[in-house]
Short mmCIF file of C-alpha atoms and ligand atoms in Angstrom, two decimals:
data_model
loop_
_atom_site.label_atom_id
_atom_site.label_comp_id
_atom_site.label_asym_id
_atom_site.label_seq_id
_atom_site.Cartn_x
_atom_site.Cartn_y
_atom_site.Cartn_z
CA UNK A 15 -28.38 3.06 -15.90
CA UNK A 16 -28.49 6.87 -15.55
CA UNK A 17 -29.10 8.75 -18.80
CA UNK A 18 -27.30 12.00 -19.56
CA UNK A 19 -29.08 14.71 -21.53
CA UNK A 20 -26.83 17.52 -22.74
CA UNK A 21 -29.37 19.20 -25.02
CA UNK A 22 -29.89 22.13 -22.64
CA UNK A 23 -26.14 22.78 -22.55
CA UNK A 24 -25.59 22.59 -26.31
CA UNK A 25 -26.24 26.30 -26.94
CA UNK A 26 -23.24 26.98 -24.68
CA UNK A 27 -20.90 24.36 -26.14
CA UNK A 28 -19.05 24.28 -29.46
CA UNK A 29 -20.42 21.73 -31.94
CA UNK A 30 -17.24 19.70 -31.46
CA UNK A 31 -17.61 19.40 -27.65
CA UNK A 32 -17.50 15.59 -27.76
CA UNK A 33 -15.61 14.86 -30.99
CA UNK A 34 -12.74 17.20 -30.10
CA UNK A 35 -12.21 15.28 -26.86
CA UNK A 36 -12.48 11.81 -28.36
CA UNK A 37 -8.83 10.91 -28.14
CA UNK A 38 -8.49 12.32 -24.59
CA UNK A 39 -11.62 10.41 -23.57
CA UNK A 40 -10.26 7.23 -25.11
CA UNK A 41 -7.01 7.65 -23.21
CA UNK A 42 -8.80 8.41 -19.89
CA UNK A 43 -11.06 5.39 -20.40
CA UNK A 44 -8.13 3.13 -21.30
CA UNK A 45 -6.22 4.24 -18.18
CA UNK A 46 -9.16 3.20 -16.00
CA UNK A 47 -9.83 -0.04 -17.86
CA UNK A 48 -6.17 -1.05 -18.16
CA UNK A 49 -5.20 0.15 -14.70
CA UNK A 50 -2.57 2.64 -15.70
CA UNK A 51 -1.96 6.41 -15.45
CA UNK A 52 -1.48 8.71 -12.46
CA UNK A 53 -3.06 7.28 -9.31
CA UNK A 54 -3.52 3.80 -10.81
CA UNK A 55 -2.70 2.30 -7.39
CA UNK A 56 -6.18 3.53 -6.44
CA UNK A 57 -8.15 2.04 -9.34
CA UNK A 58 -9.56 -0.77 -7.17
CA UNK A 59 -13.08 0.72 -7.35
CA UNK A 60 -13.21 0.25 -11.17
CA UNK A 61 -13.85 -3.51 -10.93
CA UNK A 62 -15.14 -3.51 -7.37
CA UNK A 63 -18.74 -4.50 -8.26
CA UNK A 64 -17.43 -7.89 -9.47
CA UNK A 65 -14.08 -8.10 -7.73
CA UNK A 66 -14.72 -7.96 -3.99
CA UNK A 67 -14.05 -10.22 -1.04
CA UNK A 68 -17.10 -12.56 -0.91
CA UNK A 69 -16.20 -13.88 2.54
CA UNK A 70 -16.06 -10.36 3.97
CA UNK A 71 -19.27 -9.43 2.16
CA UNK A 72 -21.05 -12.35 3.90
CA UNK A 73 -19.61 -11.18 7.24
CA UNK A 74 -20.97 -7.67 6.60
CA UNK A 75 -24.45 -9.12 6.24
CA UNK A 76 -24.05 -11.27 9.37
CA UNK A 77 -22.74 -8.31 11.38
CA UNK A 78 -25.63 -6.15 10.13
CA UNK A 79 -28.15 -8.77 11.29
CA UNK A 80 -26.43 -9.00 14.68
CA UNK A 81 -26.50 -5.21 15.13
CA UNK A 82 -30.16 -5.18 14.07
CA UNK A 83 -30.96 -7.81 16.70
CA UNK A 84 -28.94 -6.49 19.67
CA UNK A 85 -28.97 -2.70 19.14
CA UNK A 86 -31.56 0.04 19.06
CA UNK A 87 -28.96 2.41 17.63
CA UNK A 88 -25.72 2.27 15.66
CA UNK A 89 -23.17 5.08 15.98
CA UNK A 90 -21.18 5.35 12.76
CA UNK A 91 -17.89 7.14 13.41
CA UNK A 92 -15.98 8.49 10.40
CA UNK A 93 -15.33 11.60 8.31
CA UNK A 94 -15.01 12.44 4.60
CA UNK A 95 -14.84 9.31 2.50
CA UNK A 96 -15.35 7.24 5.63
CA UNK A 97 -18.70 8.90 6.30
CA UNK A 98 -20.47 10.57 3.39
CA UNK A 99 -21.25 7.53 1.23
CA UNK A 100 -23.14 5.66 3.96
CA UNK A 101 -25.12 8.74 4.94
CA UNK A 102 -25.85 9.56 1.29
CA UNK A 103 -27.31 6.14 0.54
CA UNK A 104 -29.24 5.80 3.81
CA UNK A 105 -30.88 9.22 3.41
CA UNK A 106 -31.60 8.75 -0.30
CA UNK A 107 -33.04 5.23 -0.01
CA UNK A 108 -34.52 5.22 3.48
CA UNK A 109 -35.09 8.87 4.36
CA UNK A 110 -33.48 11.92 5.92
CA UNK A 111 -36.10 11.20 8.62
CA UNK A 112 -35.00 7.57 8.92
CA UNK A 113 -34.50 7.76 12.70
CA UNK A 114 -38.02 9.13 13.18
CA UNK A 115 -39.68 6.40 11.15
CA UNK A 116 -41.47 3.35 12.56
CA UNK A 117 -39.11 0.51 11.63
CA UNK A 118 -37.51 -2.69 12.81
CA UNK A 119 -33.93 -1.57 12.11
CA UNK A 120 -31.74 0.48 14.49
CA UNK A 121 -31.50 4.25 14.46
CA UNK A 122 -28.28 5.43 12.84
CA UNK A 123 -26.25 8.32 14.28
CA UNK A 124 -23.15 9.76 12.65
CA UNK A 125 -20.28 11.00 14.83
CA UNK A 126 -16.62 11.89 14.39
CA UNK A 127 -17.39 14.04 11.33
CA UNK A 128 -16.49 17.30 13.05
CA UNK A 129 -15.22 18.73 16.32
CA UNK A 130 -18.42 20.21 17.71
CA UNK A 131 -18.72 19.56 21.44
CA UNK A 132 -22.45 20.27 21.34
CA UNK A 133 -23.10 17.82 18.50
CA UNK A 134 -21.17 15.06 20.25
CA UNK A 135 -22.91 15.71 23.58
CA UNK A 136 -26.26 15.47 21.82
CA UNK A 137 -25.42 12.13 20.19
CA UNK A 138 -24.20 10.74 23.53
CA UNK A 139 -27.46 11.86 25.12
CA UNK A 140 -29.49 10.19 22.38
CA UNK A 141 -27.81 6.78 22.66
CA UNK A 142 -26.51 6.38 26.20
CA UNK A 143 -29.67 4.88 27.70
CA UNK A 144 -30.32 2.60 24.75
CA UNK A 145 -28.65 -0.57 23.52
CA UNK A 146 -26.19 0.58 20.91
CA UNK A 147 -23.19 -0.53 18.85
CA UNK A 148 -20.39 1.41 17.18
CA UNK A 149 -18.91 1.13 13.68
CA UNK A 150 -15.65 3.09 13.65
CA UNK A 151 -14.37 3.73 10.14
CA UNK A 152 -10.97 5.19 9.30
CA UNK A 153 -8.70 4.04 6.51
CA UNK A 154 -5.59 5.71 7.93
CA UNK A 155 -6.70 5.06 11.49
CA UNK A 156 -5.14 8.36 12.52
CA UNK A 157 -7.70 11.00 11.58
CA UNK A 158 -8.26 13.17 14.65
CA UNK A 159 -12.03 13.72 14.50
CA UNK A 160 -13.10 10.04 14.36
CA UNK A 161 -10.28 8.93 16.67
CA UNK A 162 -11.40 11.37 19.39
CA UNK A 163 -15.08 10.43 18.97
CA UNK A 164 -14.20 6.74 19.09
CA UNK A 165 -12.39 7.12 22.43
CA UNK A 166 -15.52 8.68 23.87
CA UNK A 167 -17.98 6.07 22.57
CA UNK A 168 -15.61 3.20 23.44
CA UNK A 169 -15.54 4.46 27.06
CA UNK A 170 -19.31 4.81 27.03
CA UNK A 171 -19.75 1.23 25.79
CA UNK A 172 -17.25 -0.12 28.31
CA UNK A 173 -19.00 1.67 31.20
CA UNK A 174 -22.32 0.28 30.02
CA UNK A 175 -21.47 -3.29 29.01
CA UNK A 176 -18.03 -3.93 30.57
CA UNK A 177 -14.89 -4.44 28.50
CA UNK A 178 -15.96 -7.83 27.13
CA UNK A 179 -19.50 -6.71 26.36
CA UNK A 180 -18.25 -3.57 24.62
CA UNK A 181 -15.89 -5.59 22.46
CA UNK A 182 -18.76 -7.44 20.82
CA UNK A 183 -20.46 -4.13 19.99
CA UNK A 184 -17.53 -2.48 18.26
CA UNK A 185 -16.97 -2.99 14.52
CA UNK A 186 -13.79 -1.50 13.08
CA UNK A 187 -13.43 -0.73 9.36
CA UNK A 188 -9.85 0.17 8.53
CA UNK A 189 -6.69 -0.66 6.59
CA UNK A 190 -5.88 -4.36 6.23
CA UNK A 191 -2.36 -4.03 7.60
CA UNK A 192 -1.44 -0.72 9.20
CA UNK A 193 -2.58 2.24 11.28
CA UNK A 194 -3.52 2.97 14.88
CA UNK A 195 -7.09 1.70 14.52
CA UNK A 196 -5.89 -1.56 12.98
CA UNK A 197 -3.50 -2.05 15.92
CA UNK A 198 -6.23 -1.27 18.45
CA UNK A 199 -8.77 -3.55 16.76
CA UNK A 200 -6.26 -6.43 16.70
CA UNK A 201 -5.33 -5.93 20.34
CA UNK A 202 -8.90 -5.59 21.58
CA UNK A 203 -10.34 -8.27 19.31
CA UNK A 204 -13.00 -6.19 17.54
CA UNK A 205 -14.67 -7.58 14.44
CA UNK A 206 -12.73 -6.00 11.57
CA UNK A 207 -13.60 -5.00 8.04
CA UNK A 208 -11.19 -3.76 5.43
CA UNK A 209 -10.84 -0.60 3.35
CA UNK A 210 -8.97 -2.12 0.39
CA UNK A 211 -5.49 -0.67 -0.25
CA UNK A 212 -6.40 0.23 -3.82
CA UNK A 213 -9.63 2.10 -3.03
CA UNK A 214 -9.43 5.72 -1.81
CA UNK A 215 -11.83 7.07 0.83
CA UNK A 216 -14.13 8.93 -1.54
CA UNK A 217 -14.48 5.83 -3.77
CA UNK A 218 -15.15 3.45 -0.88
CA UNK A 219 -18.93 3.52 -0.44
CA UNK A 220 -19.33 0.08 -2.05
CA UNK A 221 -16.79 -1.50 0.35
CA UNK A 222 -17.42 -2.31 4.02
CA UNK A 223 -17.00 1.44 4.66
CA UNK A 224 -20.47 2.10 3.28
CA UNK A 225 -22.01 -1.35 3.10
CA UNK A 226 -22.10 -2.19 6.82
CA UNK A 227 -24.04 0.90 7.98
CA UNK A 228 -26.18 0.79 4.83
CA UNK A 229 -27.08 -2.86 5.47
CA UNK A 230 -27.85 -2.12 9.15
CA UNK A 231 -30.32 0.52 7.94
CA UNK A 232 -32.15 -2.19 6.01
CA UNK A 233 -31.07 -1.31 2.47
CA UNK A 234 -30.73 -4.27 0.08
CA UNK A 235 -26.97 -4.21 -0.52
CA UNK A 236 -27.20 -7.03 -3.07
CA UNK A 237 -29.37 -4.76 -5.22
CA UNK A 238 -26.99 -1.82 -4.65
CA UNK A 239 -24.03 -3.92 -5.83
CA UNK A 240 -26.04 -5.31 -8.76
CA UNK A 241 -26.82 -1.75 -9.90
CA UNK A 242 -23.15 -0.81 -9.68
CA UNK A 243 -22.33 -3.94 -11.67
CA UNK A 244 -24.85 -2.96 -14.38
CA UNK A 245 -23.18 0.44 -14.67
CA UNK A 246 -19.67 -1.03 -14.62
CA UNK A 247 -20.50 -3.32 -17.57
CA UNK A 248 -22.17 -0.58 -19.58
CA UNK A 249 -19.56 2.11 -18.93
CA UNK A 250 -16.72 -0.24 -19.85
CA UNK A 251 -17.84 0.25 -23.48
CA UNK A 252 -15.92 3.13 -25.03
CA UNK A 253 -17.58 5.60 -27.39
CA UNK A 254 -19.87 8.56 -27.76
CA UNK A 255 -22.83 6.62 -26.31
CA UNK A 256 -20.99 6.18 -23.00
CA UNK A 257 -22.93 8.26 -20.43
CA UNK A 258 -19.82 8.94 -18.33
CA UNK A 259 -17.95 10.20 -21.43
CA UNK A 260 -20.88 12.50 -22.24
CA UNK A 261 -21.03 13.95 -18.73
CA UNK A 262 -17.23 14.29 -18.41
CA UNK A 263 -16.84 15.88 -21.85
CA UNK A 264 -19.75 18.31 -21.40
CA UNK A 265 -18.56 19.54 -18.00
CA UNK A 266 -14.99 19.80 -19.30
CA UNK A 267 -16.21 21.85 -22.28
CA UNK A 268 -18.26 24.13 -20.04
CA UNK A 269 -15.29 24.58 -17.71
CA UNK A 270 -13.09 25.62 -20.62
CA UNK A 271 -15.79 28.13 -21.54
CA UNK A 272 -15.48 29.78 -18.10
CA UNK A 273 -18.15 27.86 -16.21
CA UNK A 274 -16.08 27.25 -13.10
CA UNK A 275 -18.86 26.17 -10.74
CA UNK A 276 -21.11 23.15 -11.11
CA UNK A 277 -24.34 23.14 -9.14
CA UNK A 278 -25.68 19.65 -8.57
CA UNK A 279 -29.41 20.10 -8.21
CA UNK A 280 -32.19 17.71 -7.29
CA UNK A 281 -35.88 18.07 -6.53
CA UNK A 282 -35.71 15.37 -3.81
CA UNK A 283 -34.75 16.54 -0.28
CA UNK A 284 -33.50 13.00 0.40
CA UNK A 285 -30.72 13.71 -2.14
CA UNK A 286 -28.99 16.27 0.10
CA UNK A 287 -26.28 13.96 1.42
CA UNK A 288 -25.82 12.26 -1.93
CA UNK A 289 -24.86 15.73 -3.17
CA UNK A 290 -22.44 16.04 -0.23
CA UNK A 291 -20.88 12.72 -1.25
CA UNK A 292 -20.67 13.92 -4.87
CA UNK A 293 -19.03 17.19 -3.79
CA UNK A 294 -16.27 15.30 -1.99
CA UNK A 295 -15.83 12.95 -4.94
CA UNK A 296 -15.42 15.71 -7.51
CA UNK A 297 -13.84 18.35 -5.27
CA UNK A 298 -11.07 16.09 -3.96
CA UNK A 299 -10.51 14.45 -7.33
CA UNK A 300 -10.26 17.57 -9.49
CA UNK A 301 -9.48 20.51 -7.23
CA UNK A 302 -5.69 20.58 -7.45
CA UNK A 303 -2.81 22.29 -9.26
CA UNK A 304 -4.92 25.49 -9.23
CA UNK A 305 -7.51 23.84 -11.45
CA UNK A 306 -10.89 22.17 -11.25
CA UNK A 307 -14.61 22.89 -11.31
CA UNK A 308 -15.89 23.96 -7.88
CA UNK A 309 -18.65 21.47 -7.00
CA UNK A 310 -21.62 22.95 -5.17
CA UNK A 311 -25.18 21.79 -4.62
CA UNK A 312 -28.69 23.16 -4.41
CA UNK A 313 -31.99 21.64 -3.39
CA UNK A 314 -34.91 22.53 -5.62
CA UNK A 315 -37.41 23.97 -5.32
CA UNK A 316 -36.41 25.23 -1.83
CA UNK A 317 -33.22 26.93 -3.03
CA UNK A 318 -35.00 28.63 -5.92
CA UNK A 319 -36.32 30.92 -3.20
CA UNK A 320 -32.83 31.73 -1.94
CA UNK A 321 -30.04 30.89 -4.40
CA UNK A 322 -32.43 31.23 -7.34
CA UNK A 323 -31.69 34.96 -7.67
CA UNK A 324 -27.94 34.39 -7.99
CA UNK A 325 -28.37 31.47 -10.37
CA UNK A 326 -30.62 33.55 -12.61
CA UNK A 327 -28.71 36.85 -12.59
CA UNK A 328 -25.41 36.61 -10.70
CA UNK A 329 -21.96 36.14 -12.19
CA UNK A 330 -22.14 33.85 -15.23
CA UNK A 331 -19.65 31.22 -14.14
CA UNK A 332 -22.18 28.49 -13.30
CA UNK A 333 -23.67 25.43 -14.89
CA UNK A 334 -26.22 23.06 -13.41
CA UNK A 335 -26.43 19.30 -13.39
CA UNK A 336 -29.92 18.21 -12.39
CA UNK A 337 -30.41 14.68 -11.12
CA UNK A 338 -33.96 13.49 -11.75
CA UNK A 339 -35.74 10.35 -10.60
CA UNK A 340 -38.18 9.31 -13.32
CA UNK A 341 -40.70 7.63 -11.00
CA UNK A 342 -41.91 8.57 -7.51
CA UNK A 343 -42.85 6.04 -4.87
CA UNK A 344 -46.43 7.27 -4.46
CA UNK A 345 -48.75 10.03 -5.58
CA UNK A 346 -50.54 13.01 -4.02
CA UNK A 347 -53.52 14.55 -5.80
CA UNK A 348 -54.28 18.23 -5.24
CA UNK A 349 -57.70 18.49 -3.58
CA UNK A 350 -60.60 20.68 -4.69
CA UNK A 351 -61.61 23.78 -2.73
CA UNK A 352 -65.17 24.90 -3.63
CA UNK A 353 -64.37 28.46 -2.43
CA UNK A 354 -61.14 28.54 -4.44
CA UNK A 355 -59.83 31.13 -1.97
CA UNK A 356 -56.22 30.52 -3.02
CA UNK A 357 -57.12 30.55 -6.74
CA UNK A 358 -55.55 27.12 -7.20
CA UNK A 359 -58.55 25.23 -8.56
CA UNK A 360 -56.90 25.11 -11.99
CA UNK A 361 -54.71 22.45 -10.34
CA UNK A 362 -57.54 20.43 -8.77
CA UNK A 363 -57.14 16.72 -9.44
CA UNK A 364 -53.60 17.10 -10.74
CA UNK A 365 -50.84 15.04 -9.16
CA UNK A 366 -48.13 16.94 -7.27
CA UNK A 367 -45.59 15.26 -9.55
CA UNK A 368 -47.18 17.13 -12.48
CA UNK A 369 -46.55 20.43 -10.68
CA UNK A 370 -42.94 19.36 -10.00
CA UNK A 371 -42.49 18.42 -13.67
CA UNK A 372 -43.67 21.87 -14.81
CA UNK A 373 -41.36 23.46 -12.21
CA UNK A 374 -38.42 21.50 -13.64
CA UNK A 375 -39.27 22.53 -17.19
CA UNK A 376 -39.82 26.18 -16.27
CA UNK A 377 -36.64 26.38 -14.17
CA UNK A 378 -34.51 24.80 -16.89
CA UNK A 379 -35.68 27.28 -19.52
CA UNK A 380 -35.37 30.26 -17.18
CA UNK A 381 -31.85 29.30 -16.16
CA UNK A 382 -30.81 28.67 -19.76
CA UNK A 383 -32.23 32.07 -20.71
CA UNK A 384 -30.18 33.51 -17.85
CA UNK A 385 -27.00 31.95 -19.28
CA UNK A 386 -26.78 28.83 -17.12
CA UNK A 387 -26.21 25.64 -19.14
CA UNK A 388 -28.12 22.62 -17.87
CA UNK A 389 -27.13 18.97 -17.89
CA UNK A 390 -29.67 16.39 -16.81
CA UNK A 391 -28.93 12.97 -15.33
CA UNK A 392 -32.08 10.86 -15.22
CA UNK A 393 -32.31 7.86 -12.92
CA UNK A 394 -35.16 5.34 -13.19
CA UNK A 395 -36.25 5.41 -9.58
CA UNK A 396 -35.09 5.86 -6.03
CA UNK A 397 -34.35 2.16 -5.46
CA UNK A 398 -31.18 0.35 -4.42
CA UNK A 399 -30.33 -0.95 -7.89
CA UNK A 400 -30.69 2.43 -9.59
CA UNK A 401 -28.75 4.17 -6.82
CA UNK A 402 -25.94 1.58 -7.08
CA UNK A 403 -25.73 2.41 -10.78
CA UNK A 404 -25.77 6.16 -10.06
CA UNK A 405 -22.88 5.80 -7.59
CA UNK A 406 -20.77 3.94 -10.13
CA UNK A 407 -21.73 6.35 -12.92
CA UNK A 408 -20.53 9.37 -10.93
CA UNK A 409 -17.35 7.55 -9.86
CA UNK A 410 -16.47 6.52 -13.40
CA UNK A 411 -17.27 9.94 -14.84
CA UNK A 412 -15.11 11.49 -12.11
CA UNK A 413 -12.11 9.33 -13.05
CA UNK A 414 -12.59 10.21 -16.73
CA UNK A 415 -13.07 13.92 -15.91
CA UNK A 416 -9.94 14.07 -13.75
CA UNK A 417 -7.83 12.56 -16.51
CA UNK A 418 -9.37 14.97 -19.06
CA UNK A 419 -8.30 17.79 -16.77
CA UNK A 420 -4.82 16.24 -16.64
CA UNK A 421 -4.68 15.87 -12.87
CA UNK A 422 -4.29 12.78 -10.73
CA UNK A 423 -7.92 12.17 -9.71
CA UNK A 424 -6.96 9.74 -6.97
CA UNK A 425 -4.79 11.69 -4.54
CA UNK A 426 -5.70 14.41 -2.04
CA UNK A 427 -2.53 16.22 -0.98
CA UNK A 428 -4.59 19.23 0.14
CA UNK A 429 -6.47 17.20 2.76
CA UNK A 430 -3.18 15.90 4.13
CA UNK A 431 -1.84 19.47 4.56
CA UNK A 432 -4.55 20.45 7.05
CA UNK A 433 -4.27 17.12 8.89
CA UNK A 434 -0.52 17.65 9.38
CA UNK A 435 -1.00 21.20 10.68
CA UNK A 436 -3.61 20.00 13.14
CA UNK A 437 -1.37 17.19 14.41
CA UNK A 438 1.46 19.69 14.85
CA UNK A 439 -0.62 22.29 16.70
CA UNK A 440 -2.09 19.60 18.96
CA UNK A 441 1.45 18.52 19.91
CA UNK A 442 1.51 15.07 18.29
CA UNK A 443 4.95 13.49 18.73
CA UNK A 444 6.97 13.66 15.52
CA UNK A 445 5.53 17.03 14.47
CA UNK A 446 7.67 19.26 16.77
CA UNK A 447 9.43 21.18 14.00
CA UNK A 448 6.21 21.94 12.15
CA UNK A 449 4.56 23.03 15.41
CA UNK A 450 7.34 25.54 16.13
CA UNK A 451 7.20 26.87 12.60
CA UNK A 452 3.38 27.22 12.61
CA UNK A 453 3.27 28.86 16.03
CA UNK A 454 5.72 31.51 14.89
CA UNK A 455 3.19 32.46 12.22
CA UNK A 456 0.16 32.60 14.50
O1 PA5 B 506 -10.95 11.02 0.57
C1 PA5 B 506 -10.20 11.03 1.50
O2 PA5 B 506 -9.14 10.43 1.49
C2 PA5 B 506 -10.53 11.79 2.79
O3 PA5 B 506 -11.69 12.53 2.72
C3 PA5 B 506 -10.69 10.75 3.88
O4 PA5 B 506 -11.74 9.88 3.56
C4 PA5 B 506 -10.96 11.40 5.23
O5 PA5 B 506 -9.96 12.33 5.51
C5 PA5 B 506 -10.99 10.32 6.32
O6 PA5 B 506 -9.79 9.60 6.33
P1 PA5 B 506 -9.64 8.26 7.12
O7 PA5 B 506 -10.61 7.26 6.58
O8 PA5 B 506 -8.22 7.85 6.93
O9 PA5 B 506 -9.94 8.57 8.57
#
C-alpha cells in the first residue's frame, strides 16, 4: 500500500489540517462506501477489485493469449479514459521502450488519441506489413478521434485479411447496451468487452478498458487486481491513518492556502504516462464550477534543468507530490577513473540509486526553502501488485478530494462541451442549430 508522508508540507499547513476536516472526510468516505452523494451512479470502481465480471475477466485473458499468438502488433484505439490507463500501466511496468525490447509479446501502438494526420500515417506504416489486431475502446462509442481512427484500421485489416479474417482481429470495448460502436460490434460480430455503466472513463483502467491491452503486453493482471484489492480493503477503514484521507486533506489544505497547482513528480521516466493518467483523473474530477487544483507533472531530475527555475523561484502557487519507488529492479555502480578528469572519484563505488536518493533529499529541501510544500507518496516497488494498489489509492483519494471540494467528482460536463461543438462544426446530423450559431461567431 502506498504511504503518504506530509511532513515536508507541515510548515505550510495549519496544525489542524487533518482534524479540521475530519467530519468532511468522514462524509466523503461514507458517500463512497455507502454509494451515495453526487455522481453515485458512477461509484462502480469503489468495489471493482472484488466485484467484477469473472466470466469476462477470463475472456480478457483468453483474448490476450490469442492476440499474443496471432499478432506481432496490437493497435489500441481510444482517447482520454479509454486510453491513458493502459498506456500508463504498460509504460510503468514494462517500459516506455516496450516496443523496442526483445520480447515474446506484441508491440503495442496507441491510435485515436488525437487528430494528427502524420501520427496516424506513421502508425499505419509501422503495422501494415505485420500481423496485427485492433482493440477499439470507446464507452460512448461516438467520440470522433477513436471513431475516425477505427474506420481507417478496420479498412486496413479488411484489405489485408478479408472481412471474415478482420472480424477475428477486432476487439471492441464499449457500453453494454448502447452507442454506435456497440451497434457496429453486434452487427459485425466482433468479440466485445464492456465498460460498466457505473464506471466513468477515467476510473476504468481496472476494467476491460485497461486490462486487455495491459494483459497483451504481458503484465500480470491478477497481481494488478490483487494490489487494487489490498488498497480497497485498507482504504475502506475510516480515520486519520487512512492514506487517501491524508493525501486528500493535505492537498485540500494547501489549495485553501493558495497553492492552486499540484506538480506530480517522479524520478522514474517510465512514470510519465502514469502522470498523464493522474492528470486526467484529478483534472476532470475536480476542475469544475470555477474551482479545483490544476494538476501538472514533472519528470525529475530532467525537469529540474528546465522547470526547476520556476519551481524554485516563480509564483508561489505550487505544491509538489513526489511518487517514489522504494526499491529499484537492479543496480549500477559508478566506476573508478584513475585520472579523475571529471572530479567524480568521490562517487566511485557508490550505486546510482544513492546519487538519486541524495538528489531527492536535496531537491525536497531546496523546494521547501523556496516555498513549495512537498508531499511524498512511497510505493514499495515497480511491480504489478504495488501499481494496482497505487491506482486504487489515487482513485479513492480523488473521490474523497472531490467531495471535500464540494463538487461532483464523477461528471465531466466540460469535456462534453467541446465534443458537441466539434460534432456541430463537422456537420453531424442533429447539431444543425448549434452549427449555425457557432459559425456566426467564427
Ligand atoms: O473521462 C472521460 O469521460 C473522458 O475522458 C472519456 O474517457 C473520453 O472522452 C473518451 O470517451 P469515450 O470512451 O466515450 O470514447
